[in-house]
Amino acid sequence: MTSSQSQASAINPADAEPYIGLRPFRENEQDRFFGRDSEISILLDKIRANRLTLLLAGSGVGKSSLLRAGIIPVLGNDEGAELIYHRDWAVLPGQALKQRISEHFSRKYHLADLGDRLNPLSIKDVLRACTIFSTGQQILILDQFEEFFNYQRFQPEFQPFIQELSAAVLDRSLAASFVFSMREDFALELNSFKKTLPGIFDNYFRLEKLTRDQARLAIEEPLKATGYCFAPKTENKEALLDQVLDDLAKREQERQFGVQDVMRLKELPLLVEPPHLQIVCRELWQRHRDDKAKQITHAAYEKAGRTAGILNSYFLGKIDLFGKKEQALASAAFDHLVGTRAIKIAHPLERLAELARADEKELQPVLDRLQDYAILRRQMRGDQFWYELYHDIFSGSIDHWNREFKSRQQIKRFAWRSFTVLIFGGFLFAVNNFRENYYDRYLQLSQKKNISDRIEVHQGRLRGWDFFHQRKFLYETPFLHQDIEADSSIKSLLEIK
């Protein structure tokens, strides 16, 4: 937050929360955006002094929040500035960007929709045409720019858009500046611009995770505006805010350097992931929002499992609320919403249902519920709903859950098939046992000791199982024991009846 924003206005707990969760900060949420003063100052200087600025950062570090709650409100106060923020790369990129420019000027200057007249022009000519309405600096902020490469690399518009955008950046007759904001692990994709925009890497700013001091501001200041606070230090416990900061920083250290290095190296940087901070603090706030004492307690933090417990249970806690059929639909959708390199992928509902081999009417309520839990984001593009992950930070936990879910389903299917085979095999065995003991016959000496020495015919088999108790005496033959020779034909005896 800039110095002019150092005093946050009071936040009514009934109307707003101090922590926004996983979505990016918006332009009107400066009163809750703290800890980035130096980054805002540096980036503002770069944007004002250069034609093109690259903003690079890891996933979840807060590029969009920095731009929307830190940069845009300040640049918006510059005299004559025309701020155009764009982040939709799933559809035709050139057309979408020109439409966004048209919408900005139409809305700001109360004009009829300019899209139909401006869309046939190049990006450069659209910007030049808009100087009719304003001669101020045009600042185009292209956020989540990595998604342009993800969606458009193999599409026919890929190269034409690169050429059009490069031409606009290089045309110094235009009073315009550009910001490309993207994940740093996609930075090499910008080599696609090297031929048309040779100096693309000349001016960049890398946004780091929050330091411990910055994280303290990001946690403490928004909460202070609600009249709440974290439990202070006691004789037996350190201040709760310090505990939370230590746990957040330790988690990031262990993820980045490994547990052994964290224990061995004492001077590793203490950095905090903004999404982790938001999840933990929002969970603690929601547990206390009706607390008359207005204090977040040690007991509640321990009960929630501290930072590790809250973070590990967030996604699992939400997905466990779904029934088995809903989980199966969610799993099928996640297969196509989480891409390689942990990137989120957007799909329209119709296409996602087709990929997941699911009925749209059954799939949409599941997707909408995931949106309610801030796991998916739903957007209307054209005349269709599109769905994507709310935040890249979920990709790891979703992928892990999805693999385990599918593994459990495979085990269940195998167990059911095995059970079915076993039951069917048992049925066949029982049928065969019934048949054998119903149709087969065997000979036996009379059981009437000292009364009869005649040969008897019995139903069934002499040896083996008799599940249906079919073995029984049928009749007595006229033959005596001494009349029967060993291994003689039995058929003639059975034909007596």
GROMACS .gro file of C-alpha atoms in nm:
model
  497
    1MET     CA    1   0.000   0.000   0.000
    2THR     CA    2   0.127   0.353  -0.074
    3SER     CA    3   0.189   0.608   0.198
    4SER     CA    4  -0.131   0.788   0.106
    5GLN     CA    5  -0.319   0.471   0.198
    6SER     CA    6  -0.139   0.411   0.527
    7GLN     CA    7  -0.452   0.468   0.732
    8ALA     CA    8  -0.710   0.202   0.650
    9SER     CA    9  -1.068   0.307   0.682
   10ALA     CA   10  -1.271   0.121   0.939
   11ILE     CA   11  -1.414  -0.205   0.813
   12ASN     CA   12  -1.749  -0.309   0.949
   13PRO     CA   13  -1.717  -0.683   1.029
   14ALA     CA   14  -2.078  -0.736   0.929
   15ASP     CA   15  -2.020  -0.588   0.584
   16ALA     CA   16  -1.668  -0.689   0.483
   17GLU     CA   17  -1.390  -0.923   0.581
   18PRO     CA   18  -1.031  -0.814   0.642
   19TYR     CA   19  -0.901  -1.105   0.435
   20ILE     CA   20  -1.026  -1.161   0.081
   21GLY     CA   21  -0.922  -1.524   0.042
   22LEU     CA   22  -0.777  -1.652  -0.283
   23ARG     CA   23  -0.916  -1.410  -0.536
   24PRO     CA   24  -0.698  -1.114  -0.640
   25PHE     CA   25  -0.751  -0.778  -0.471
   26ARG     CA   26  -0.971  -0.538  -0.664
   27GLU     CA   27  -0.918  -0.169  -0.739
   28ASN     CA   28  -1.155  -0.064  -0.460
   29GLU     CA   29  -0.983  -0.275  -0.194
   30GLN     CA   30  -0.680  -0.059  -0.124
   31ASP     CA   31  -0.790  -0.039   0.238
   32ARG     CA   32  -0.701  -0.407   0.279
   33PHE     CA   33  -0.390  -0.423   0.062
   34PHE     CA   34  -0.074  -0.382   0.270
   35GLY     CA   35   0.291  -0.476   0.261
   36ARG     CA   36   0.382  -0.380  -0.096
   37ASP     CA   37   0.480  -0.012  -0.069
   38SER     CA   38   0.831  -0.051  -0.210
   39GLU     CA   39   0.717  -0.275  -0.497
   40ILE     CA   40   0.443  -0.029  -0.592
   41SER     CA   41   0.690   0.259  -0.597
   42ILE     CA   42   0.949   0.075  -0.810
   43LEU     CA   43   0.695  -0.062  -1.057
   44LEU     CA   44   0.526   0.277  -1.097
   45ASP     CA   45   0.860   0.436  -1.187
   46LYS     CA   46   0.929   0.165  -1.444
   47ILE     CA   47   0.587   0.193  -1.608
   48ARG     CA   48   0.604   0.573  -1.626
   49ALA     CA   49   0.957   0.578  -1.766
   50ASN     CA   50   0.941   0.292  -2.017
   51ARG     CA   51   0.744   0.190  -2.321
   52LEU     CA   52   0.722  -0.175  -2.212
   53THR     CA   53   0.754  -0.329  -1.865
   54LEU     CA   54   0.756  -0.699  -1.785
   55LEU     CA   55   0.617  -0.798  -1.446
   56LEU     CA   56   0.734  -1.148  -1.357
   57ALA     CA   57   0.659  -1.357  -1.049
   58GLY     CA   58   0.596  -1.710  -0.935
   59SER     CA   59   0.246  -1.849  -0.921
   60GLY     CA   60   0.048  -1.708  -0.631
   61VAL     CA   61   0.291  -1.429  -0.542
   62GLY     CA   62   0.031  -1.160  -0.613
   63LYS     CA   63   0.090  -1.001  -0.954
   64SER     CA   64  -0.277  -0.934  -1.021
   65SER     CA   65  -0.334  -0.795  -0.671
   66LEU     CA   66  -0.033  -0.566  -0.702
   67LEU     CA   67  -0.159  -0.432  -1.033
   68ARG     CA   68  -0.523  -0.391  -0.938
   69ALA     CA   69  -0.500  -0.267  -0.578
   70GLY     CA   70  -0.156  -0.106  -0.592
   71ILE     CA   71  -0.073   0.019  -0.942
   72ILE     CA   72  -0.403   0.092  -1.117
   73PRO     CA   73  -0.548   0.319  -0.842
   74VAL     CA   74  -0.232   0.532  -0.845
   75LEU     CA   75  -0.195   0.551  -1.224
   76GLY     CA   76  -0.565   0.628  -1.244
   77ASN     CA   77  -0.494   0.955  -1.066
   78ASP     CA   78  -0.241   1.061  -1.330
   79GLU     CA   79  -0.385   1.341  -1.539
   80GLY     CA   80  -0.540   1.213  -1.862
   81ALA     CA   81  -0.428   0.853  -1.810
   82GLU     CA   82  -0.632   0.586  -1.987
   83LEU     CA   83  -0.592   0.257  -1.799
   84ILE     CA   84  -0.693  -0.056  -1.987
   85TYR     CA   85  -0.667  -0.382  -1.793
   86HIS     CA   86  -0.704  -0.708  -1.987
   87ARG     CA   87  -0.658  -1.072  -1.886
   88ASP     CA   88  -0.879  -1.287  -2.111
   89TRP     CA   89  -0.663  -1.502  -2.340
   90ALA     CA   90  -0.884  -1.804  -2.400
   91VAL     CA   91  -1.069  -1.649  -2.695
   92LEU     CA   92  -0.929  -1.478  -3.006
   93PRO     CA   93  -0.659  -1.257  -2.848
   94GLY     CA   94  -0.650  -0.970  -3.096
   95GLN     CA   95  -1.026  -0.936  -3.115
   96ALA     CA   96  -1.066  -0.964  -2.736
   97LEU     CA   97  -0.804  -0.696  -2.666
   98LYS     CA   98  -0.951  -0.453  -2.919
   99GLN     CA   99  -1.296  -0.514  -2.774
  100ARG     CA  100  -1.160  -0.436  -2.427
  101ILE     CA  101  -1.009  -0.108  -2.553
  102SER     CA  102  -1.339  -0.016  -2.719
  103GLU     CA  103  -1.536  -0.093  -2.404
  104HIS     CA  104  -1.305   0.126  -2.195
  105PHE     CA  105  -1.355   0.436  -2.409
  106SER     CA  106  -1.725   0.369  -2.470
  107ARG     CA  107  -1.793   0.342  -2.098
  108LYS     CA  108  -1.571   0.629  -1.986
  109TYR     CA  109  -1.693   0.879  -2.246
  110HIS     CA  110  -2.054   0.753  -2.272
  111LEU     CA  111  -2.021   0.655  -2.635
  112ALA     CA  112  -2.211   0.403  -2.842
  113ASP     CA  113  -2.037   0.068  -2.867
  114LEU     CA  114  -1.722   0.123  -3.073
  115GLY     CA  115  -1.644  -0.244  -3.120
  116ASP     CA  116  -1.798  -0.292  -3.462
  117ARG     CA  117  -1.611   0.008  -3.605
  118LEU     CA  118  -1.275  -0.058  -3.439
  119ASN     CA  119  -1.245  -0.437  -3.456
  120PRO     CA  120  -1.140  -0.447  -3.826
  121LEU     CA  121  -0.840  -0.222  -3.741
  122SER     CA  122  -0.504  -0.333  -3.604
  123ILE     CA  123  -0.428  -0.284  -3.234
  124LYS     CA  124  -0.203   0.011  -3.321
  125ASP     CA  125  -0.474   0.177  -3.528
  126VAL     CA  126  -0.739   0.116  -3.261
  127LEU     CA  127  -0.522   0.299  -3.006
  128ARG     CA  128  -0.460   0.581  -3.250
  129ALA     CA  129  -0.832   0.611  -3.328
  130CYS     CA  130  -0.908   0.644  -2.958
  131THR     CA  131  -0.689   0.955  -2.929
  132ILE     CA  132  -0.993   1.137  -3.068
  133PHE     CA  133  -1.152   1.099  -2.725
  134SER     CA  134  -0.843   1.144  -2.509
  135THR     CA  135  -0.488   1.265  -2.565
  136GLY     CA  136  -0.364   1.124  -2.234
  137GLN     CA  137  -0.122   0.835  -2.187
  138GLN     CA  138  -0.275   0.500  -2.281
  139ILE     CA  139  -0.155   0.230  -2.041
  140LEU     CA  140  -0.237  -0.126  -2.142
  141ILE     CA  141  -0.192  -0.381  -1.862
  142LEU     CA  142  -0.197  -0.734  -2.003
  143ASP     CA  143  -0.232  -0.959  -1.700
  144GLN     CA  144  -0.193  -1.339  -1.682
  145PHE     CA  145  -0.010  -1.314  -2.013
  146GLU     CA  146   0.122  -1.671  -1.983
  147GLU     CA  147  -0.228  -1.787  -2.071
  148PHE     CA  148  -0.189  -1.634  -2.418
  149PHE     CA  149   0.083  -1.892  -2.489
  150ASN     CA  150  -0.109  -2.170  -2.323
  151TYR     CA  151  -0.426  -2.115  -2.526
  152GLN     CA  152  -0.302  -1.967  -2.852
  153ARG     CA  153   0.039  -2.118  -2.931
  154PHE     CA  154  -0.099  -2.359  -3.191
  155GLN     CA  155  -0.382  -2.137  -3.310
  156PRO     CA  156  -0.382  -1.935  -3.635
  157GLU     CA  157  -0.404  -1.605  -3.442
  158PHE     CA  158  -0.078  -1.665  -3.253
  159GLN     CA  159   0.172  -1.501  -3.491
  160PRO     CA  160  -0.062  -1.228  -3.620
  161PHE     CA  161  -0.132  -1.116  -3.264
  162ILE     CA  162   0.239  -1.108  -3.178
  163GLN     CA  163   0.306  -0.894  -3.486
  164GLU     CA  164   0.014  -0.657  -3.414
  165LEU     CA  165   0.103  -0.613  -3.048
  166SER     CA  166   0.472  -0.562  -3.125
  167ALA     CA  167   0.387  -0.297  -3.384
  168ALA     CA  168   0.180  -0.109  -3.126
  169VAL     CA  169   0.461  -0.121  -2.869
  170LEU     CA  170   0.720   0.002  -3.119
  171ASP     CA  171   0.509   0.287  -3.262
  172ARG     CA  172   0.640   0.584  -3.065
  173SER     CA  173   0.394   0.818  -3.229
  174LEU     CA  174   0.142   0.669  -2.987
  175ALA     CA  175   0.137   0.800  -2.631
  176ALA     CA  176   0.112   0.450  -2.493
  177SER     CA  177   0.289   0.216  -2.255
  178PHE     CA  178   0.244  -0.155  -2.198
  179VAL     CA  179   0.275  -0.397  -1.907
  180PHE     CA  180   0.306  -0.770  -1.969
  181SER     CA  181   0.238  -0.952  -1.641
  182MET     CA  182   0.302  -1.325  -1.631
  183ARG     CA  183   0.433  -1.621  -1.436
  184GLU     CA  184   0.812  -1.628  -1.438
  185ASP     CA  185   0.826  -1.997  -1.533
  186PHE     CA  186   0.673  -1.895  -1.868
  187ALA     CA  187   0.914  -1.607  -1.931
  188LEU     CA  188   1.106  -1.795  -2.200
  189GLU     CA  189   0.786  -1.811  -2.403
  190LEU     CA  190   0.846  -1.441  -2.471
  191ASN     CA  191   1.121  -1.546  -2.712
  192SER     CA  192   0.834  -1.567  -2.961
  193PHE     CA  193   0.849  -1.184  -2.959
  194LYS     CA  194   1.226  -1.160  -3.015
  195LYS     CA  195   1.205  -1.103  -3.391
  196THR     CA  196   0.930  -0.843  -3.375
  197LEU     CA  197   1.020  -0.690  -3.036
  198PRO     CA  198   1.397  -0.733  -2.985
  199GLY     CA  199   1.416  -0.538  -2.658
  200ILE     CA  200   1.138  -0.723  -2.484
  201PHE     CA  201   1.358  -0.824  -2.188
  202ASP     CA  202   1.522  -0.482  -2.143
  203ASN     CA  203   1.292  -0.362  -1.865
  204TYR     CA  204   1.144  -0.606  -1.617
  205PHE     CA  205   1.050  -0.627  -1.252
  206ARG     CA  206   1.044  -0.950  -1.053
  207LEU     CA  207   0.791  -0.962  -0.772
  208GLU     CA  208   0.904  -1.170  -0.474
  209LYS     CA  209   0.701  -1.341  -0.206
  210LEU     CA  210   0.625  -1.140   0.106
  211THR     CA  211   0.902  -1.092   0.358
  212ARG     CA  212   0.817  -1.158   0.720
  213ASP     CA  213   0.776  -0.786   0.789
  214GLN     CA  214   0.558  -0.739   0.481
  215ALA     CA  215   0.345  -1.037   0.582
  216ARG     CA  216   0.300  -0.884   0.928
  217LEU     CA  217   0.157  -0.569   0.768
  218ALA     CA  218  -0.063  -0.773   0.533
  219ILE     CA  219  -0.211  -0.959   0.832
  220GLU     CA  220  -0.220  -0.697   1.104
  221GLU     CA  221  -0.338  -0.381   0.927
  222PRO     CA  222  -0.661  -0.510   0.767
  223LEU     CA  223  -0.756  -0.681   1.094
  224LYS     CA  224  -0.686  -0.369   1.295
  225ALA     CA  225  -0.945  -0.179   1.091
  226THR     CA  226  -1.217  -0.417   1.213
  227GLY     CA  227  -1.130  -0.362   1.578
  228TYR     CA  228  -0.999  -0.718   1.613
  229CYS     CA  229  -0.649  -0.830   1.709
  230PHE     CA  230  -0.437  -1.140   1.755
  231ALA     CA  231  -0.381  -1.270   2.107
  232PRO     CA  232  -0.078  -1.098   2.266
  233LYS     CA  233   0.224  -1.263   2.422
  234THR     CA  234   0.171  -1.435   2.758
  235GLU     CA  235   0.405  -1.592   3.013
  236ASN     CA  236   0.380  -1.930   2.843
  237LYS     CA  237   0.316  -1.837   2.481
  238GLU     CA  238   0.459  -1.599   2.226
  239ALA     CA  239   0.230  -1.355   2.052
  240LEU     CA  240  -0.009  -1.543   1.822
  241LEU     CA  241   0.076  -1.328   1.521
  242ASP     CA  242   0.443  -1.421   1.562
  243GLN     CA  243   0.347  -1.789   1.577
  244VAL     CA  244   0.145  -1.760   1.258
  245LEU     CA  245   0.426  -1.575   1.078
  246ASP     CA  246   0.683  -1.831   1.193
  247ASP     CA  247   0.467  -2.120   1.075
  248LEU     CA  248   0.396  -1.959   0.738
  249ALA     CA  249   0.763  -1.880   0.679
  250LYS     CA  250   0.877  -2.225   0.792
  251ARG     CA  251   0.633  -2.394   0.557
  252GLU     CA  252   0.768  -2.198   0.262
  253GLN     CA  253   1.129  -2.269   0.368
  254GLU     CA  254   1.062  -2.642   0.388
  255ARG     CA  255   0.889  -2.641   0.051
  256GLN     CA  256   1.172  -2.451  -0.117
  257PHE     CA  257   1.481  -2.588   0.056
  258GLY     CA  258   1.373  -2.914   0.223
  259VAL     CA  259   1.337  -2.999   0.592
  260GLN     CA  260   1.702  -3.095   0.642
  261ASP     CA  261   1.837  -2.770   0.499
  262VAL     CA  262   1.595  -2.566   0.708
  263MET     CA  263   1.725  -2.735   1.022
  264ARG     CA  264   2.088  -2.697   0.912
  265LEU     CA  265   2.087  -2.345   0.770
  266LYS     CA  266   1.976  -2.075   1.013
  267GLU     CA  267   1.994  -1.778   0.777
  268LEU     CA  268   1.755  -1.890   0.506
  269PRO     CA  269   1.522  -1.611   0.387
  270LEU     CA  270   1.190  -1.588   0.568
  271LEU     CA  271   0.931  -1.556   0.294
  272VAL     CA  272   0.555  -1.604   0.297
  273GLU     CA  273   0.319  -1.714   0.018
  274PRO     CA  274   0.031  -1.461  -0.003
  275PRO     CA  275  -0.232  -1.729  -0.081
  276HIS     CA  276  -0.125  -1.929   0.226
  277LEU     CA  277  -0.150  -1.614   0.436
  278GLN     CA  278  -0.500  -1.542   0.308
  279ILE     CA  279  -0.630  -1.896   0.363
  280VAL     CA  280  -0.495  -1.919   0.718
  281CYS     CA  281  -0.599  -1.572   0.828
  282ARG     CA  282  -0.943  -1.593   0.671
  283GLU     CA  283  -1.008  -1.925   0.845
  284LEU     CA  284  -0.905  -1.777   1.181
  285TRP     CA  285  -1.115  -1.466   1.121
  286GLN     CA  286  -1.424  -1.668   1.032
  287ARG     CA  287  -1.388  -1.867   1.353
  288HIS     CA  288  -1.393  -1.543   1.555
  289ARG     CA  289  -1.606  -1.301   1.355
  290ASP     CA  290  -1.889  -1.315   1.613
  291ASP     CA  291  -1.653  -1.312   1.912
  292LYS     CA  292  -1.744  -1.028   2.149
  293ALA     CA  293  -1.386  -1.015   2.277
  294LYS     CA  294  -1.268  -0.940   1.919
  295GLN     CA  295  -0.952  -1.141   1.969
  296ILE     CA  296  -0.814  -1.433   1.766
  297THR     CA  297  -0.693  -1.685   2.022
  298HIS     CA  298  -0.413  -1.937   2.060
  299ALA     CA  299  -0.670  -2.207   2.137
  300ALA     CA  300  -0.853  -2.160   1.807
  301TYR     CA  301  -0.525  -2.168   1.615
  302GLU     CA  302  -0.420  -2.492   1.783
  303LYS     CA  303  -0.763  -2.647   1.735
  304ALA     CA  304  -0.748  -2.570   1.363
  305GLY     CA  305  -0.418  -2.757   1.338
  306ARG     CA  306  -0.208  -2.442   1.310
  307THR     CA  307  -0.097  -2.331   0.964
  308ALA     CA  308  -0.026  -2.681   0.832
  309GLY     CA  309  -0.365  -2.812   0.940
  310ILE     CA  310  -0.558  -2.521   0.789
  311LEU     CA  311  -0.375  -2.533   0.455
  312ASN     CA  312  -0.383  -2.911   0.419
  313SER     CA  313  -0.752  -2.932   0.498
  314TYR     CA  314  -0.877  -2.644   0.282
  315PHE     CA  315  -0.935  -2.825  -0.046
  316LEU     CA  316  -0.993  -3.165   0.113
  317GLY     CA  317  -1.244  -3.014   0.353
  318LYS     CA  318  -1.443  -2.872   0.062
  319ILE     CA  319  -1.431  -3.176  -0.167
  320ASP     CA  320  -1.530  -3.408   0.120
  321LEU     CA  321  -1.865  -3.225   0.133
  322PHE     CA  322  -1.952  -3.375  -0.206
  323GLY     CA  323  -2.122  -3.710  -0.256
  324LYS     CA  324  -1.947  -3.993  -0.438
  325LYS     CA  325  -2.120  -3.922  -0.768
  326GLU     CA  326  -2.036  -3.551  -0.741
  327GLN     CA  327  -1.674  -3.634  -0.658
  328ALA     CA  328  -1.656  -3.855  -0.966
  329LEU     CA  329  -1.783  -3.568  -1.182
  330ALA     CA  330  -1.539  -3.325  -1.018
  331SER     CA  331  -1.254  -3.570  -1.075
  332ALA     CA  332  -1.340  -3.602  -1.444
  333ALA     CA  333  -1.351  -3.221  -1.477
  334PHE     CA  334  -1.020  -3.174  -1.292
  335ASP     CA  335  -0.852  -3.399  -1.550
  336HIS     CA  336  -0.899  -3.115  -1.800
  337LEU     CA  337  -0.880  -2.807  -1.576
  338VAL     CA  338  -0.530  -2.877  -1.437
  339GLY     CA  339  -0.264  -2.879  -1.704
  340THR     CA  340   0.102  -2.969  -1.711
  341ARG     CA  341   0.337  -2.741  -1.518
  342ALA     CA  342   0.050  -2.684  -1.271
  343ILE     CA  343  -0.118  -2.430  -1.496
  344LYS     CA  344  -0.491  -2.372  -1.491
  345ILE     CA  345  -0.686  -2.432  -1.811
  346ALA     CA  346  -1.025  -2.280  -1.892
  347HIS     CA  347  -1.300  -2.461  -2.082
  348PRO     CA  348  -1.657  -2.373  -2.175
  349LEU     CA  349  -1.917  -2.588  -2.003
  350GLU     CA  350  -2.017  -2.771  -2.320
  351ARG     CA  351  -1.658  -2.863  -2.409
  352LEU     CA  352  -1.572  -2.959  -2.051
  353ALA     CA  353  -1.874  -3.189  -2.032
  354GLU     CA  354  -1.767  -3.347  -2.361
  355LEU     CA  355  -1.410  -3.401  -2.239
  356ALA     CA  356  -1.528  -3.538  -1.905
  357ARG     CA  357  -1.787  -3.759  -2.079
  358ALA     CA  358  -2.052  -3.620  -1.850
  359ASP     CA  359  -2.401  -3.481  -1.886
  360GLU     CA  360  -2.400  -3.099  -1.880
  361LYS     CA  361  -2.702  -3.084  -1.649
  362GLU     CA  362  -2.527  -3.309  -1.396
  363LEU     CA  363  -2.184  -3.148  -1.429
  364GLN     CA  364  -2.280  -2.780  -1.402
  365PRO     CA  365  -2.415  -2.793  -1.042
  366VAL     CA  366  -2.089  -2.956  -0.932
  367LEU     CA  367  -1.881  -2.689  -1.107
  368ASP     CA  368  -2.096  -2.410  -0.965
  369ARG     CA  369  -2.058  -2.550  -0.616
  370LEU     CA  370  -1.680  -2.562  -0.659
  371GLN     CA  371  -1.702  -2.197  -0.762
  372ASP     CA  372  -1.895  -2.117  -0.444
  373TYR     CA  373  -1.604  -2.266  -0.248
  374ALA     CA  374  -1.351  -2.051  -0.445
  375ILE     CA  375  -1.191  -2.359  -0.599
  376LEU     CA  376  -1.314  -2.284  -0.952
  377ARG     CA  377  -1.388  -1.954  -1.122
  378ARG     CA  378  -1.684  -1.917  -1.359
  379GLN     CA  379  -1.691  -1.646  -1.625
  380MET     CA  380  -1.936  -1.559  -1.900
  381ARG     CA  381  -1.751  -1.532  -2.231
  382GLY     CA  382  -1.972  -1.466  -2.527
  383ASP     CA  383  -2.283  -1.671  -2.461
  384GLN     CA  384  -2.113  -1.951  -2.264
  385PHE     CA  385  -1.997  -2.015  -1.910
  386TRP     CA  386  -1.626  -2.092  -1.887
  387TYR     CA  387  -1.466  -2.263  -1.588
  388GLU     CA  388  -1.108  -2.263  -1.461
  389LEU     CA  389  -0.919  -2.307  -1.134
  390TYR     CA  390  -0.962  -2.012  -0.901
  391HIS     CA  391  -0.592  -2.018  -0.828
  392ASP     CA  392  -0.288  -2.214  -0.945
  393ILE     CA  393  -0.207  -2.289  -0.582
  394PHE     CA  394  -0.476  -2.558  -0.584
  395SER     CA  395  -0.324  -2.750  -0.874
  396GLY     CA  396  -0.094  -2.960  -0.653
  397SER     CA  397  -0.354  -3.060  -0.395
  398ILE     CA  398  -0.618  -3.121  -0.664
  399ASP     CA  399  -0.382  -3.338  -0.866
  400HIS     CA  400  -0.286  -3.536  -0.553
  401TRP     CA  401  -0.650  -3.585  -0.452
  402ASN     CA  402  -0.749  -3.675  -0.808
  403ARG     CA  403  -0.482  -3.942  -0.834
  404GLU     CA  404  -0.583  -4.092  -0.501
  405PHE     CA  405  -0.953  -4.076  -0.588
  406LYS     CA  406  -0.897  -4.254  -0.918
  407SER     CA  407  -0.675  -4.511  -0.746
  408ARG     CA  408  -0.948  -4.580  -0.490
  409GLN     CA  409  -1.205  -4.608  -0.768
  410GLN     CA  410  -0.983  -4.857  -0.953
  411ILE     CA  411  -0.943  -5.063  -0.636
  412LYS     CA  412  -1.320  -5.060  -0.583
  413ARG     CA  413  -1.382  -5.162  -0.943
  414PHE     CA  414  -1.125  -5.441  -0.913
  415ALA     CA  415  -1.278  -5.556  -0.584
  416TRP     CA  416  -1.627  -5.549  -0.734
  417ARG     CA  417  -1.515  -5.739  -1.042
  418SER     CA  418  -1.334  -5.991  -0.823
  419PHE     CA  419  -1.645  -6.025  -0.608
  420THR     CA  420  -1.859  -6.064  -0.920
  421VAL     CA  421  -1.625  -6.329  -1.059
  422LEU     CA  422  -1.624  -6.505  -0.723
  423ILE     CA  423  -2.003  -6.498  -0.699
  424PHE     CA  424  -2.045  -6.611  -1.059
  425GLY     CA  425  -1.784  -6.882  -1.011
  426GLY     CA  426  -1.959  -6.994  -0.694
  427PHE     CA  427  -2.289  -6.997  -0.879
  428LEU     CA  428  -2.145  -7.215  -1.157
  429PHE     CA  429  -1.990  -7.446  -0.899
  430ALA     CA  430  -2.324  -7.473  -0.717
  431VAL     CA  431  -2.513  -7.540  -1.043
  432ASN     CA  432  -2.263  -7.809  -1.135
  433ASN     CA  433  -2.290  -7.960  -0.786
  434PHE     CA  434  -2.669  -7.963  -0.818
  435ARG     CA  435  -2.651  -8.125  -1.160
  436GLU     CA  436  -2.403  -8.393  -1.052
  437ASN     CA  437  -2.595  -8.489  -0.741
  438TYR     CA  438  -2.928  -8.491  -0.926
  439TYR     CA  439  -2.834  -8.695  -1.230
  440ASP     CA  440  -2.544  -8.915  -1.115
  441ARG     CA  441  -2.589  -9.256  -0.953
  442TYR     CA  442  -2.363  -9.477  -0.747
  443LEU     CA  443  -2.385  -9.834  -0.608
  444GLN     CA  444  -2.356  -9.925  -0.246
  445LEU     CA  445  -2.401 -10.232  -0.030
  446SER     CA  446  -2.723 -10.237   0.162
  447GLN     CA  447  -2.708 -10.052   0.489
  448LYS     CA  448  -2.934 -10.321   0.647
  449LYS     CA  449  -2.668 -10.506   0.835
  450ASN     CA  450  -2.729 -10.877   0.879
  451ILE     CA  451  -3.062 -10.835   0.699
  452SER     CA  452  -2.981 -10.781   0.330
  453ASP     CA  453  -2.675 -10.838   0.116
  454ARG     CA  454  -2.823 -10.677  -0.190
  455ILE     CA  455  -2.672 -10.394  -0.396
  456GLU     CA  456  -2.845 -10.057  -0.368
  457VAL     CA  457  -2.862  -9.768  -0.617
  458HIS     CA  458  -2.824  -9.417  -0.471
  459GLN     CA  459  -2.871  -9.074  -0.629
  460GLY     CA  460  -2.572  -8.837  -0.635
  461ARG     CA  461  -2.198  -8.884  -0.622
  462LEU     CA  462  -2.030  -9.097  -0.363
  463ARG     CA  463  -1.755  -8.845  -0.296
  464GLY     CA  464  -1.752  -8.465  -0.304
  465TRP     CA  465  -1.978  -8.186  -0.182
  466ASP     CA  466  -2.355  -8.214  -0.163
  467PHE     CA  467  -2.470  -7.855  -0.102
  468PHE     CA  468  -2.836  -7.925  -0.173
  469HIS     CA  469  -2.862  -8.256   0.018
  470GLN     CA  470  -2.966  -8.456  -0.288
  471ARG     CA  471  -2.790  -8.780  -0.209
  472LYS     CA  472  -3.051  -9.042  -0.130
  473PHE     CA  473  -3.146  -9.408  -0.163
  474LEU     CA  474  -3.338  -9.485  -0.481
  475TYR     CA  475  -3.397  -9.860  -0.491
  476GLU     CA  476  -3.256 -10.202  -0.414
  477THR     CA  477  -3.135 -10.427  -0.697
  478PRO     CA  478  -3.177 -10.805  -0.714
  479PHE     CA  479  -2.801 -10.842  -0.720
  480LEU     CA  480  -2.599 -10.962  -0.428
  481HIS     CA  481  -2.251 -10.856  -0.331
  482GLN     CA  482  -2.098 -11.175  -0.471
  483ASP     CA  483  -2.275 -11.120  -0.805
  484ILE     CA  484  -2.084 -10.803  -0.875
  485GLU     CA  485  -1.737 -10.824  -1.015
  486ALA     CA  486  -1.484 -10.548  -0.965
  487ASP     CA  487  -1.476 -10.292  -1.248
  488SER     CA  488  -1.779 -10.447  -1.415
  489SER     CA  489  -2.008 -10.224  -1.617
  490ILE     CA  490  -2.237 -10.014  -1.404
  491LYS     CA  491  -2.464  -9.912  -1.689
  492SER     CA  492  -2.648 -10.247  -1.698
  493LEU     CA  493  -2.730 -10.209  -1.331
  494LEU     CA  494  -2.861  -9.857  -1.372
  495GLU     CA  495  -3.086  -9.966  -1.658
  496ILE     CA  496  -3.278 -10.213  -1.435
  497LYS     CA  497  -3.514  -9.942  -1.311
   0.00000   0.00000   0.00000
